Amino acid sequence: MVLKNVVIAGASVAGVTAARELRAQGYAGHLTVIDRDPHSPYRRPEVSKALLSGVLGLDKVSMPWPEGLDAERLVGVELTGLDLAARTVSISSEGEAREIGFDGLIIATGTVSRPSPFGEGIPGVHSLRNYTDSIKMRDELVDARNLVVVGGGFIGLEVAAVARALGKSVTVVEAAALPLERVFGEEFSLQLLKNHQLQGVDVRLAATVASLERGDSGAVSEVVLGDGSRIPADVVLVAIGSVPATAWLAGSGIDISQGVVCDATCAVLDENSDVIEGIVAAGDAVTWYNSLYRRQMRVEHWTNAIEQGAYAAKRLLGIHDPDGFVSAPYFWSDQYGSRIQSIGSTFGHDEAVVLDDDPELLLVAYLQNGRLVAVAGMKAGASIFRYRALVNSGGSLDDVRSHARALREAAEAKRQVLERTA
Ligand SMILES: Cc1cc2nc3c(=O)[nH]c(=O)nc-3n(C[C@H](O)[C@H](O)[C@H](O)COP(=O)(O)OP(=O)(O)OC[C@H]3O[C@@H](n4cnc5c(N)ncnc54)[C@H](O)[C@@H]3O)c2cc1C
């Protein structure tokens, strides 16, 4: 069927990339892109970095709307439902509700912050997902003395780093024995911990929050831990992860048991696991079968959302790679001016081998059943990308070690040449 009327749900990086790809591949029909966030699209990773620190404003992190896209752009508009039989999405804007018909639909609604177990609406308590959250938190952080971050994941640790640079006293409360240990293993997580401790962050490990106490003004004043200790707090960030933004799809017949469930080609499945014609999905909201890892996975990484957005658009047009969307996802996080990066998926690794522990950088290979599944680095720069092919082919530890040696030798030879010519 030749598509004439495509709707894209979500105008962030996956949605806008999909829109651009549809046009690049010659789609000439009507295109509607819908998002509740009036500021979309912008570089969301800056929400916990330069936007929060105040180094960059919205004008600098906004993503330019693709030139000549020829799309109806509905921002500040809430998606409220999907009718598979009628092939319509329901939307609501300024109290007015209506339906929009489609013959092709791309779902790219990403994630929302996991609801706070301490209740919503406590002054001084924040979650961080979008531009508005970031500006609200920054305004309060400026005058605050004590920040408590609940959750030592990527966003929590990035915010801790931003707040230390602003001179705030920072405590991170983390339930695990080490921050991000489940993702990175002991060696890497220990280094992460040291980085934060060296910068003066008080990291409470294997700790739980019993309650948030309010002062006379009604705003948060203290965080009480499970062991009874009390931490003063003017601002609290609850950074305990996110969940797929699928509330609007509830009851539609789409399988939303683990995000928007798709097959290997990003085609959306119904509750009987059958492909729904003309509906695809991309980005953080999606669980798809990644044949590289031979399992269903959902990835919350910027680059993956771009690559999957482009693939999903081609899938909708029927011009996709039939092998599916195969990905060794890339991720980065910036903390104290040093970049943490990974390629591949460390999930389920049974071996973590340090390839380089030069005091300036850390590079760790993750293997499962003797095959490389991911590489993570701290201050490793572009060298991390030189492992992509080995991750894709599932190299052995010997392959990885000899590759690392060859890279070190090449870097040393280059350094000597530069020294001689200086
Ligand atoms: C604070 C923060 C920092 C991050 N830092 C990094 C980083 O350093 N490196 C990295 O690789 N990744 C990072 N990420 C992850 C990265 O931003 C995401 O992987 C990427 O934005 C996913 O793109 P997406 O288009 O799938 O979803 P999103 O960017 O989440 O966009 C989904 C869009 O759908 C809209 N939407 C959702 N529901 C509805 C609805 N019912 N009605 C209308 N609109 C709706 C939302 O408003 C949103 O604009 C970070 C994420 C956050 C939150």
GROMACS .gro file of C-alpha atoms and ligand atoms in nm:
model
  475
    1MET     CA    1   0.000   0.000   0.000
    2VAL     CA    2   0.127   0.349  -0.084
    3LEU     CA    3   0.113   0.558   0.233
    4LYS     CA    4  -0.059   0.895   0.214
    5ASN     CA    5  -0.103   1.001   0.574
    6VAL     CA    6   0.167   0.932   0.833
    7VAL     CA    7   0.146   1.040   1.198
    8ILE     CA    8   0.455   1.050   1.419
    9ALA     CA    9   0.385   1.037   1.793
   10GLY     CA   10   0.671   1.221   1.969
   11ALA     CA   11   0.879   1.505   1.823
   12SER     CA   12   1.207   1.437   1.997
   13VAL     CA   13   1.514   1.280   1.843
   14ALA     CA   14   1.362   0.947   1.732
   15GLY     CA   15   1.046   1.109   1.594
   16VAL     CA   16   1.219   1.392   1.410
   17THR     CA   17   1.484   1.158   1.268
   18ALA     CA   18   1.206   0.931   1.141
   19ALA     CA   19   1.029   1.229   0.983
   20ARG     CA   20   1.347   1.339   0.808
   21GLU     CA   21   1.415   0.985   0.685
   22LEU     CA   22   1.061   0.944   0.547
   23ARG     CA   23   1.108   1.253   0.332
   24ALA     CA   24   1.466   1.156   0.238
   25GLN     CA   25   1.332   0.823   0.111
   26GLY     CA   26   1.073   0.996  -0.105
   27TYR     CA   27   0.759   0.980   0.109
   28ALA     CA   28   0.540   1.252  -0.042
   29GLY     CA   29   0.217   1.221   0.157
   30HIS     CA   30   0.082   1.418   0.453
   31LEU     CA   31   0.297   1.412   0.766
   32THR     CA   32   0.190   1.510   1.117
   33VAL     CA   33   0.431   1.521   1.413
   34ILE     CA   34   0.278   1.547   1.762
   35ASP     CA   35   0.438   1.625   2.098
   36ARG     CA   36   0.314   1.748   2.434
   37ASP     CA   37   0.638   1.935   2.503
   38PRO     CA   38   0.613   2.285   2.352
   39HIS     CA   39   0.993   2.304   2.334
   40SER     CA   40   1.054   1.983   2.135
   41PRO     CA   41   1.289   1.896   1.975
   42TYR     CA   42   1.601   1.972   2.177
   43ARG     CA   43   1.913   1.787   2.290
   44ARG     CA   44   1.767   1.608   2.590
   45PRO     CA   45   2.106   1.494   2.729
   46GLU     CA   46   2.172   1.861   2.817
   47VAL     CA   47   1.878   1.852   3.062
   48SER     CA   48   2.112   1.709   3.328
   49LYS     CA   49   2.425   1.886   3.201
   50ALA     CA   50   2.463   2.230   3.040
   51LEU     CA   51   2.096   2.333   3.078
   52LEU     CA   52   2.100   2.251   3.448
   53SER     CA   53   2.433   2.419   3.508
   54GLY     CA   54   2.316   2.727   3.316
   55VAL     CA   55   2.607   2.704   3.070
   56LEU     CA   56   2.365   2.667   2.776
   57GLY     CA   57   2.014   2.802   2.725
   58LEU     CA   58   1.727   2.662   2.521
   59ASP     CA   59   1.842   2.857   2.213
   60LYS     CA   60   2.169   2.660   2.213
   61VAL     CA   61   2.025   2.313   2.279
   62SER     CA   62   1.721   2.334   2.050
   63MET     CA   63   1.742   2.107   1.750
   64PRO     CA   64   1.662   2.292   1.429
   65TRP     CA   65   1.341   2.173   1.268
   66PRO     CA   66   1.453   2.000   0.945
   67GLU     CA   67   1.445   2.246   0.659
   68GLY     CA   68   1.177   2.181   0.400
   69LEU     CA   69   1.029   1.892   0.600
   70ASP     CA   70   0.673   1.986   0.501
   71ALA     CA   71   0.508   1.848   0.813
   72GLU     CA   72   0.221   1.959   1.032
   73ARG     CA   73   0.390   2.023   1.366
   74LEU     CA   74   0.156   1.990   1.663
   75VAL     CA   75   0.349   2.073   1.982
   76GLY     CA   76   0.195   2.134   2.323
   77VAL     CA   77  -0.053   1.862   2.217
   78GLU     CA   78  -0.119   1.554   2.431
   79LEU     CA   79  -0.170   1.213   2.271
   80THR     CA   80  -0.447   1.046   2.470
   81GLY     CA   81  -0.538   0.731   2.282
   82LEU     CA   82  -0.512   0.505   1.979
   83ASP     CA   83  -0.796   0.326   1.799
   84LEU     CA   84  -0.649   0.044   1.592
   85ALA     CA   85  -0.974  -0.040   1.414
   86ALA     CA   86  -1.049   0.320   1.314
   87ARG     CA   87  -0.677   0.394   1.259
   88THR     CA   88  -0.689   0.717   1.454
   89VAL     CA   89  -0.493   0.873   1.739
   90SER     CA   90  -0.677   1.089   1.992
   91ILE     CA   91  -0.523   1.419   2.088
   92SER     CA   92  -0.606   1.693   2.332
   93SER     CA   93  -0.494   2.054   2.330
   94GLU     CA   94  -0.614   2.340   2.548
   95GLY     CA   95  -0.918   2.138   2.656
   96GLU     CA   96  -1.017   2.044   2.302
   97ALA     CA   97  -1.010   1.681   2.199
   98ARG     CA   98  -1.012   1.535   1.849
   99GLU     CA   99  -0.904   1.238   1.640
  100ILE     CA  100  -0.644   1.231   1.366
  101GLY     CA  101  -0.655   0.953   1.108
  102PHE     CA  102  -0.347   0.777   0.976
  103ASP     CA  103  -0.247   0.500   0.739
  104GLY     CA  104   0.106   0.490   0.885
  105LEU     CA  105   0.205   0.555   1.247
  106ILE     CA  106   0.549   0.588   1.407
  107ILE     CA  107   0.545   0.567   1.787
  108ALA     CA  108   0.835   0.760   1.943
  109THR     CA  109   0.703   0.880   2.278
  110GLY     CA  110   1.016   0.785   2.476
  111THR     CA  111   1.000   0.757   2.852
  112VAL     CA  112   0.882   0.948   3.158
  113SER     CA  113   1.047   0.958   3.500
  114ARG     CA  114   0.956   0.669   3.726
  115PRO     CA  115   0.694   0.803   3.970
  116SER     CA  116   0.841   0.917   4.301
  117PRO     CA  117   0.763   0.679   4.588
  118PHE     CA  118   0.753   0.986   4.816
  119GLY     CA  119   0.451   1.138   4.643
  120GLU     CA  120   0.427   1.426   4.399
  121GLY     CA  121   0.419   1.799   4.458
  122ILE     CA  122   0.655   1.835   4.757
  123PRO     CA  123   0.828   2.174   4.713
  124GLY     CA  124   1.201   2.128   4.657
  125VAL     CA  125   1.166   1.770   4.529
  126HIS     CA  126   1.238   1.719   4.159
  127SER     CA  127   1.256   1.468   3.879
  128LEU     CA  128   1.450   1.543   3.562
  129ARG     CA  129   1.332   1.450   3.217
  130ASN     CA  130   1.267   1.760   3.010
  131TYR     CA  131   1.354   2.127   2.961
  132THR     CA  132   1.090   2.252   3.205
  133ASP     CA  133   1.212   2.014   3.481
  134SER     CA  134   1.569   2.133   3.424
  135ILE     CA  135   1.490   2.505   3.445
  136LYS     CA  136   1.274   2.455   3.756
  137MET     CA  137   1.546   2.262   3.931
  138ARG     CA  138   1.820   2.505   3.824
  139ASP     CA  139   1.624   2.800   3.968
  140GLU     CA  140   1.605   2.628   4.307
  141LEU     CA  141   1.959   2.492   4.297
  142VAL     CA  142   2.108   2.839   4.257
  143ASP     CA  143   2.004   2.943   4.610
  144ALA     CA  144   2.032   2.599   4.771
  145ARG     CA  145   2.309   2.479   5.000
  146ASN     CA  146   2.237   2.109   5.023
  147LEU     CA  147   2.133   1.879   4.741
  148VAL     CA  148   2.041   1.517   4.801
  149VAL     CA  149   2.023   1.290   4.496
  150VAL     CA  150   1.819   0.974   4.541
  151GLY     CA  151   1.962   0.720   4.297
  152GLY     CA  152   2.323   0.692   4.179
  153GLY     CA  153   2.248   0.616   3.813
  154PHE     CA  154   2.373   0.822   3.518
  155ILE     CA  155   2.135   1.114   3.563
  156GLY     CA  156   2.185   1.125   3.941
  157LEU     CA  157   2.564   1.123   3.905
  158GLU     CA  158   2.563   1.389   3.632
  159VAL     CA  159   2.350   1.615   3.850
  160ALA     CA  160   2.584   1.555   4.146
  161ALA     CA  161   2.874   1.670   3.927
  162VAL     CA  162   2.686   1.981   3.809
  163ALA     CA  163   2.588   2.072   4.165
  164ARG     CA  164   2.947   2.031   4.294
  165ALA     CA  165   3.067   2.264   4.018
  166LEU     CA  166   2.808   2.514   4.148
  167GLY     CA  167   2.960   2.477   4.496
  168LYS     CA  168   2.671   2.289   4.655
  169SER     CA  169   2.703   2.028   4.925
  170VAL     CA  170   2.592   1.702   4.759
  171THR     CA  171   2.487   1.365   4.899
  172VAL     CA  172   2.401   1.073   4.669
  173VAL     CA  173   2.191   0.795   4.821
  174GLU     CA  174   2.231   0.466   4.632
  175ALA     CA  175   2.069   0.133   4.716
  176ALA     CA  176   2.343  -0.080   4.554
  177ALA     CA  177   2.689  -0.154   4.696
  178LEU     CA  178   2.849   0.059   4.419
  179PRO     CA  179   2.701   0.307   4.173
  180LEU     CA  180   2.609   0.144   3.841
  181GLU     CA  181   2.777  -0.182   3.946
  182ARG     CA  182   2.507  -0.392   3.778
  183VAL     CA  183   2.590  -0.219   3.448
  184PHE     CA  184   2.968  -0.183   3.468
  185GLY     CA  185   3.099  -0.435   3.723
  186GLU     CA  186   3.323  -0.364   4.022
  187GLU     CA  187   3.638  -0.211   3.869
  188PHE     CA  188   3.464   0.055   3.664
  189SER     CA  189   3.208   0.140   3.933
  190LEU     CA  190   3.480   0.179   4.194
  191GLN     CA  191   3.650   0.436   3.973
  192LEU     CA  192   3.318   0.618   3.928
  193LEU     CA  193   3.275   0.624   4.305
  194LYS     CA  194   3.627   0.758   4.356
  195ASN     CA  195   3.570   1.033   4.099
  196HIS     CA  196   3.272   1.158   4.296
  197GLN     CA  197   3.432   1.121   4.636
  198LEU     CA  198   3.740   1.312   4.516
  199GLN     CA  199   3.510   1.598   4.419
  200GLY     CA  200   3.360   1.601   4.768
  201VAL     CA  201   3.033   1.415   4.707
  202ASP     CA  202   2.907   1.219   5.007
  203VAL     CA  203   2.801   0.888   4.848
  204ARG     CA  204   2.587   0.672   5.079
  205LEU     CA  205   2.595   0.317   4.946
  206ALA     CA  206   2.363   0.026   5.023
  207ALA     CA  207   2.135   0.295   5.162
  208THR     CA  208   1.761   0.350   5.137
  209VAL     CA  209   1.544   0.655   5.193
  210ALA     CA  210   1.285   0.609   5.469
  211SER     CA  211   1.118   0.949   5.431
  212LEU     CA  212   1.144   1.307   5.312
  213GLU     CA  213   1.078   1.555   5.593
  214ARG     CA  214   0.931   1.900   5.536
  215GLY     CA  215   1.023   2.222   5.717
  216ASP     CA  216   0.785   2.497   5.838
  217SER     CA  217   0.748   2.633   5.484
  218GLY     CA  218   0.621   2.298   5.364
  219ALA     CA  219   0.931   2.246   5.146
  220VAL     CA  220   1.161   1.950   5.188
  221SER     CA  221   1.417   2.002   5.465
  222GLU     CA  222   1.569   1.660   5.542
  223VAL     CA  223   1.612   1.317   5.394
  224VAL     CA  224   1.584   1.037   5.649
  225LEU     CA  225   1.765   0.716   5.560
  226GLY     CA  226   1.669   0.363   5.651
  227ASP     CA  227   1.939   0.351   5.918
  228GLY     CA  228   1.788   0.659   6.085
  229SER     CA  229   2.054   0.908   5.972
  230ARG     CA  230   1.923   1.248   5.864
  231ILE     CA  231   2.068   1.454   5.576
  232PRO     CA  232   1.982   1.825   5.543
  233ALA     CA  233   1.829   1.903   5.203
  234ASP     CA  234   1.699   2.220   5.035
  235VAL     CA  235   1.669   2.040   4.704
  236VAL     CA  236   1.613   1.669   4.638
  237LEU     CA  237   1.640   1.497   4.301
  238VAL     CA  238   1.457   1.167   4.273
  239ALA     CA  239   1.651   0.990   3.996
  240ILE     CA  240   1.530   0.633   4.020
  241GLY     CA  241   1.494   0.559   3.649
  242SER     CA  242   1.228   0.601   3.387
  243VAL     CA  243   0.940   0.405   3.239
  244PRO     CA  244   0.812   0.395   2.879
  245ALA     CA  245   0.560   0.669   2.796
  246THR     CA  246   0.285   0.429   2.692
  247ALA     CA  247  -0.009   0.542   2.911
  248TRP     CA  248  -0.181   0.680   2.599
  249LEU     CA  249  -0.168   0.333   2.439
  250ALA     CA  250  -0.337   0.152   2.730
  251GLY     CA  251  -0.629  -0.059   2.611
  252SER     CA  252  -0.545  -0.006   2.242
  253GLY     CA  253  -0.451  -0.370   2.181
  254ILE     CA  254  -0.080  -0.292   2.135
  255ASP     CA  255   0.151  -0.500   2.351
  256ILE     CA  256   0.285  -0.249   2.605
  257SER     CA  257   0.394  -0.508   2.860
  258GLN     CA  258   0.761  -0.396   2.829
  259GLY     CA  259   0.736  -0.064   2.656
  260VAL     CA  260   0.609  -0.077   2.297
  261VAL     CA  261   0.688  -0.434   2.202
  262CYS     CA  262   0.819  -0.481   1.847
  263ASP     CA  263   0.967  -0.756   1.634
  264ALA     CA  264   1.326  -0.741   1.504
  265THR     CA  265   1.222  -0.490   1.236
  266CYS     CA  266   1.062  -0.236   1.475
  267ALA     CA  267   0.713  -0.341   1.361
  268VAL     CA  268   0.473  -0.299   1.653
  269LEU     CA  269   0.310  -0.617   1.790
  270ASP     CA  270  -0.038  -0.660   1.929
  271GLU     CA  271  -0.126  -0.847   2.247
  272ASN     CA  272  -0.123  -1.178   2.051
  273SER     CA  273   0.232  -1.098   1.931
  274ASP     CA  274   0.110  -1.042   1.574
  275VAL     CA  275   0.257  -0.763   1.363
  276ILE     CA  276   0.022  -0.466   1.323
  277GLU     CA  277   0.047  -0.344   0.965
  278GLY     CA  278   0.151   0.018   0.919
  279ILE     CA  279   0.264   0.082   1.278
  280VAL     CA  280   0.631   0.096   1.375
  281ALA     CA  281   0.817   0.236   1.676
  282ALA     CA  282   1.158   0.379   1.765
  283GLY     CA  283   1.362   0.513   2.055
  284ASP     CA  284   1.349   0.480   2.432
  285ALA     CA  285   0.990   0.351   2.438
  286VAL     CA  286   1.069   0.042   2.231
  287THR     CA  287   1.149  -0.315   2.320
  288TRP     CA  288   1.265  -0.497   2.008
  289TYR     CA  289   1.446  -0.818   1.923
  290ASN     CA  290   1.812  -0.728   1.869
  291SER     CA  291   1.964  -1.022   1.686
  292LEU     CA  292   2.318  -0.915   1.784
  293TYR     CA  293   2.235  -1.011   2.144
  294ARG     CA  294   1.965  -1.267   2.057
  295ARG     CA  295   1.718  -1.110   2.298
  296GLN     CA  296   1.451  -0.846   2.342
  297MET     CA  297   1.600  -0.521   2.463
  298ARG     CA  298   1.504  -0.162   2.537
  299VAL     CA  299   1.773   0.105   2.520
  300GLU     CA  300   1.765   0.459   2.660
  301HIS     CA  301   2.050   0.608   2.456
  302TRP     CA  302   2.049   0.912   2.229
  303THR     CA  303   2.238   0.755   1.937
  304ASN     CA  304   2.020   0.445   1.940
  305ALA     CA  305   1.709   0.666   1.913
  306ILE     CA  306   1.855   0.832   1.603
  307GLU     CA  307   1.955   0.506   1.435
  308GLN     CA  308   1.629   0.333   1.524
  309GLY     CA  309   1.424   0.636   1.413
  310ALA     CA  310   1.581   0.616   1.067
  311TYR     CA  311   1.535   0.237   1.050
  312ALA     CA  312   1.169   0.254   1.162
  313ALA     CA  313   1.089   0.509   0.889
  314LYS     CA  314   1.231   0.274   0.627
  315ARG     CA  315   1.040  -0.016   0.782
  316LEU     CA  316   0.718   0.180   0.744
  317LEU     CA  317   0.796   0.237   0.376
  318GLY     CA  318   0.893  -0.130   0.329
  319ILE     CA  319   1.251  -0.051   0.222
  320HIS     CA  320   1.425  -0.168   0.540
  321ASP     CA  321   1.702  -0.421   0.596
  322PRO     CA  322   1.504  -0.746   0.643
  323ASP     CA  323   1.760  -0.869   0.900
  324GLY     CA  324   1.611  -0.618   1.139
  325PHE     CA  325   1.748  -0.332   1.343
  326VAL     CA  326   2.078  -0.477   1.465
  327SER     CA  327   2.261  -0.258   1.712
  328ALA     CA  328   2.558  -0.238   1.949
  329PRO     CA  329   2.423   0.072   2.123
  330TYR     CA  330   2.656   0.362   2.202
  331PHE     CA  331   2.618   0.571   2.518
  332TRP     CA  332   2.804   0.859   2.682
  333SER     CA  333   2.779   1.047   3.011
  334ASP     CA  334   2.973   1.359   3.112
  335GLN     CA  335   3.086   1.400   3.472
  336TYR     CA  336   3.349   1.650   3.593
  337GLY     CA  337   3.471   1.717   3.242
  338SER     CA  338   3.546   1.351   3.179
  339ARG     CA  339   3.342   1.139   2.942
  340ILE     CA  340   3.217   0.792   3.025
  341GLN     CA  341   3.128   0.590   2.716
  342SER     CA  342   3.016   0.243   2.626
  343ILE     CA  343   2.953   0.045   2.310
  344GLY     CA  344   2.738  -0.264   2.319
  345SER     CA  345   2.535  -0.408   2.604
  346THR     CA  346   2.703  -0.510   2.930
  347PHE     CA  347   2.379  -0.678   3.046
  348GLY     CA  348   2.444  -1.036   3.156
  349HIS     CA  349   2.825  -1.015   3.122
  350ASP     CA  350   3.014  -1.279   3.320
  351GLU     CA  351   3.363  -1.133   3.280
  352ALA     CA  352   3.497  -0.776   3.297
  353VAL     CA  353   3.860  -0.736   3.189
  354VAL     CA  354   4.055  -0.413   3.229
  355LEU     CA  355   4.228  -0.341   2.895
  356ASP     CA  356   4.394  -0.019   2.995
  357ASP     CA  357   4.424   0.137   3.337
  358ASP     CA  358   4.656   0.416   3.247
  359PRO     CA  359   4.591   0.670   3.528
  360GLU     CA  360   4.449   0.898   3.258
  361LEU     CA  361   4.191   0.654   3.131
  362LEU     CA  362   4.009   0.331   3.202
  363LEU     CA  363   3.898   0.083   2.938
  364VAL     CA  364   3.710  -0.233   3.027
  365ALA     CA  365   3.597  -0.521   2.804
  366TYR     CA  366   3.279  -0.711   2.896
  367LEU     CA  367   3.241  -1.071   2.787
  368GLN     CA  368   2.968  -1.329   2.806
  369ASN     CA  369   3.056  -1.693   2.749
  370GLY     CA  370   3.398  -1.580   2.624
  371ARG     CA  371   3.257  -1.340   2.361
  372LEU     CA  372   3.290  -0.962   2.368
  373VAL     CA  373   2.951  -0.796   2.431
  374ALA     CA  374   3.057  -0.442   2.523
  375VAL     CA  375   3.346  -0.206   2.592
  376ALA     CA  376   3.326   0.083   2.837
  377GLY     CA  377   3.574   0.364   2.882
  378MET     CA  378   3.644   0.662   3.103
  379LYS     CA  379   3.833   0.944   2.927
  380ALA     CA  380   3.894   0.696   2.645
  381GLY     CA  381   3.797   0.945   2.373
  382ALA     CA  382   3.745   0.819   2.020
  383SER     CA  383   3.942   0.499   2.090
  384ILE     CA  384   3.620   0.339   2.216
  385PHE     CA  385   3.483   0.336   1.860
  386ARG     CA  386   3.777   0.124   1.747
  387TYR     CA  387   3.620  -0.168   1.939
  388ARG     CA  388   3.285  -0.148   1.759
  389ALA     CA  389   3.373  -0.410   1.498
  390LEU     CA  390   3.489  -0.653   1.768
  391VAL     CA  391   3.167  -0.601   1.965
  392ASN     CA  392   2.966  -0.663   1.647
  393SER     CA  393   3.156  -0.983   1.571
  394GLY     CA  394   3.168  -1.105   1.934
  395GLY     CA  395   3.548  -1.128   1.946
  396SER     CA  396   3.730  -1.350   2.197
  397LEU     CA  397   3.937  -1.214   2.487
  398ASP     CA  398   4.256  -1.289   2.290
  399ASP     CA  399   4.122  -1.088   1.994
  400VAL     CA  400   4.035  -0.800   2.224
  401ARG     CA  401   4.372  -0.802   2.400
  402SER     CA  402   4.573  -0.810   2.079
  403HIS     CA  403   4.353  -0.533   1.934
  404ALA     CA  404   4.415  -0.322   2.247
  405ARG     CA  405   4.790  -0.386   2.219
  406ALA     CA  406   4.794  -0.287   1.850
  407LEU     CA  407   4.604   0.034   1.931
  408ARG     CA  408   4.847   0.119   2.214
  409GLU     CA  409   5.147   0.058   1.985
  410ALA     CA  410   4.996   0.272   1.708
  411ALA     CA  411   4.927   0.554   1.957
  412GLU     CA  412   5.283   0.533   2.090
  413ALA     CA  413   5.430   0.540   1.736
  414LYS     CA  414   5.218   0.846   1.657
  415ARG     CA  415   5.332   1.016   1.978
  416GLN     CA  416   5.698   0.956   1.887
  417VAL     CA  417   5.654   1.096   1.536
  418LEU     CA  418   5.487   1.406   1.679
  419GLU     CA  419   5.767   1.443   1.935
  420ARG     CA  420   6.033   1.421   1.662
  421THR     CA  421   5.857   1.673   1.437
  422ALA     CA  422   5.780   1.918   1.721
  423LIG     C1  423   1.830   1.402   3.179
  423LIG     C2  424   1.870   1.308   3.069
  423LIG     C3  425   2.003   1.299   3.031
  423LIG     C4  426   2.043   1.211   2.929
  423LIG     N1  427   2.174   1.204   2.896
  423LIG     C5  428   2.214   1.117   2.798
  423LIG     C6  429   2.349   1.106   2.762
  423LIG     O1  430   2.436   1.175   2.816
  423LIG     N2  431   2.384   1.018   2.664
  423LIG     C7  432   2.289   0.939   2.600
  423LIG     O2  433   2.326   0.859   2.513
  423LIG     N3  434   2.160   0.948   2.633
  423LIG     C8  435   2.119   1.034   2.730
  423LIG     N4  436   1.987   1.044   2.764
  423LIG     C9  437   1.889   0.959   2.692
  423LIG    C10  438   1.842   1.026   2.562
  423LIG     O3  439   1.805   1.159   2.585
  423LIG    C11  440   1.726   0.946   2.507
  423LIG     O4  441   1.778   0.819   2.472
  423LIG    C12  442   1.660   1.008   2.386
  423LIG     O5  443   1.611   1.138   2.414
  423LIG    C13  444   1.543   0.919   2.343
  423LIG     O6  445   1.479   0.979   2.235
  423LIG     P1  446   1.328   0.945   2.203
  423LIG     O7  447   1.292   1.032   2.086
  423LIG     O8  448   1.307   0.800   2.194
  423LIG     O9  449   1.244   0.987   2.332
  423LIG     P2  450   1.237   1.123   2.411
  423LIG    O10  451   1.355   1.209   2.388
  423LIG    O11  452   1.201   1.086   2.551
  423LIG    O12  453   1.111   1.197   2.345
  423LIG    C14  454   0.982   1.148   2.352
  423LIG    C15  455   0.889   1.262   2.318
  423LIG    O13  456   0.755   1.215   2.321
  423LIG    C16  457   0.673   1.311   2.385
  423LIG     N5  458   0.558   1.242   2.446
  423LIG    C17  459   0.560   1.138   2.533
  423LIG     N6  460   0.434   1.102   2.564
  423LIG    C18  461   0.352   1.187   2.496
  423LIG    C19  462   0.210   1.201   2.489
  423LIG     N7  463   0.126   1.119   2.554
  423LIG     N8  464   0.159   1.301   2.412
  423LIG    C20  465   0.242   1.384   2.341
  423LIG     N9  466   0.377   1.374   2.345
  423LIG    C21  467   0.431   1.276   2.421
  423LIG    C22  468   0.764   1.375   2.490
  423LIG    O14  469   0.719   1.505   2.525
  423LIG    C23  470   0.898   1.375   2.421
  423LIG    O15  471   0.928   1.496   2.357
  423LIG    C24  472   1.945   1.131   2.865
  423LIG    C25  473   1.811   1.139   2.903
  423LIG    C26  474   1.773   1.228   3.004
  423LIG    C27  475   1.629   1.236   3.045
   0.00000   0.00000   0.00000
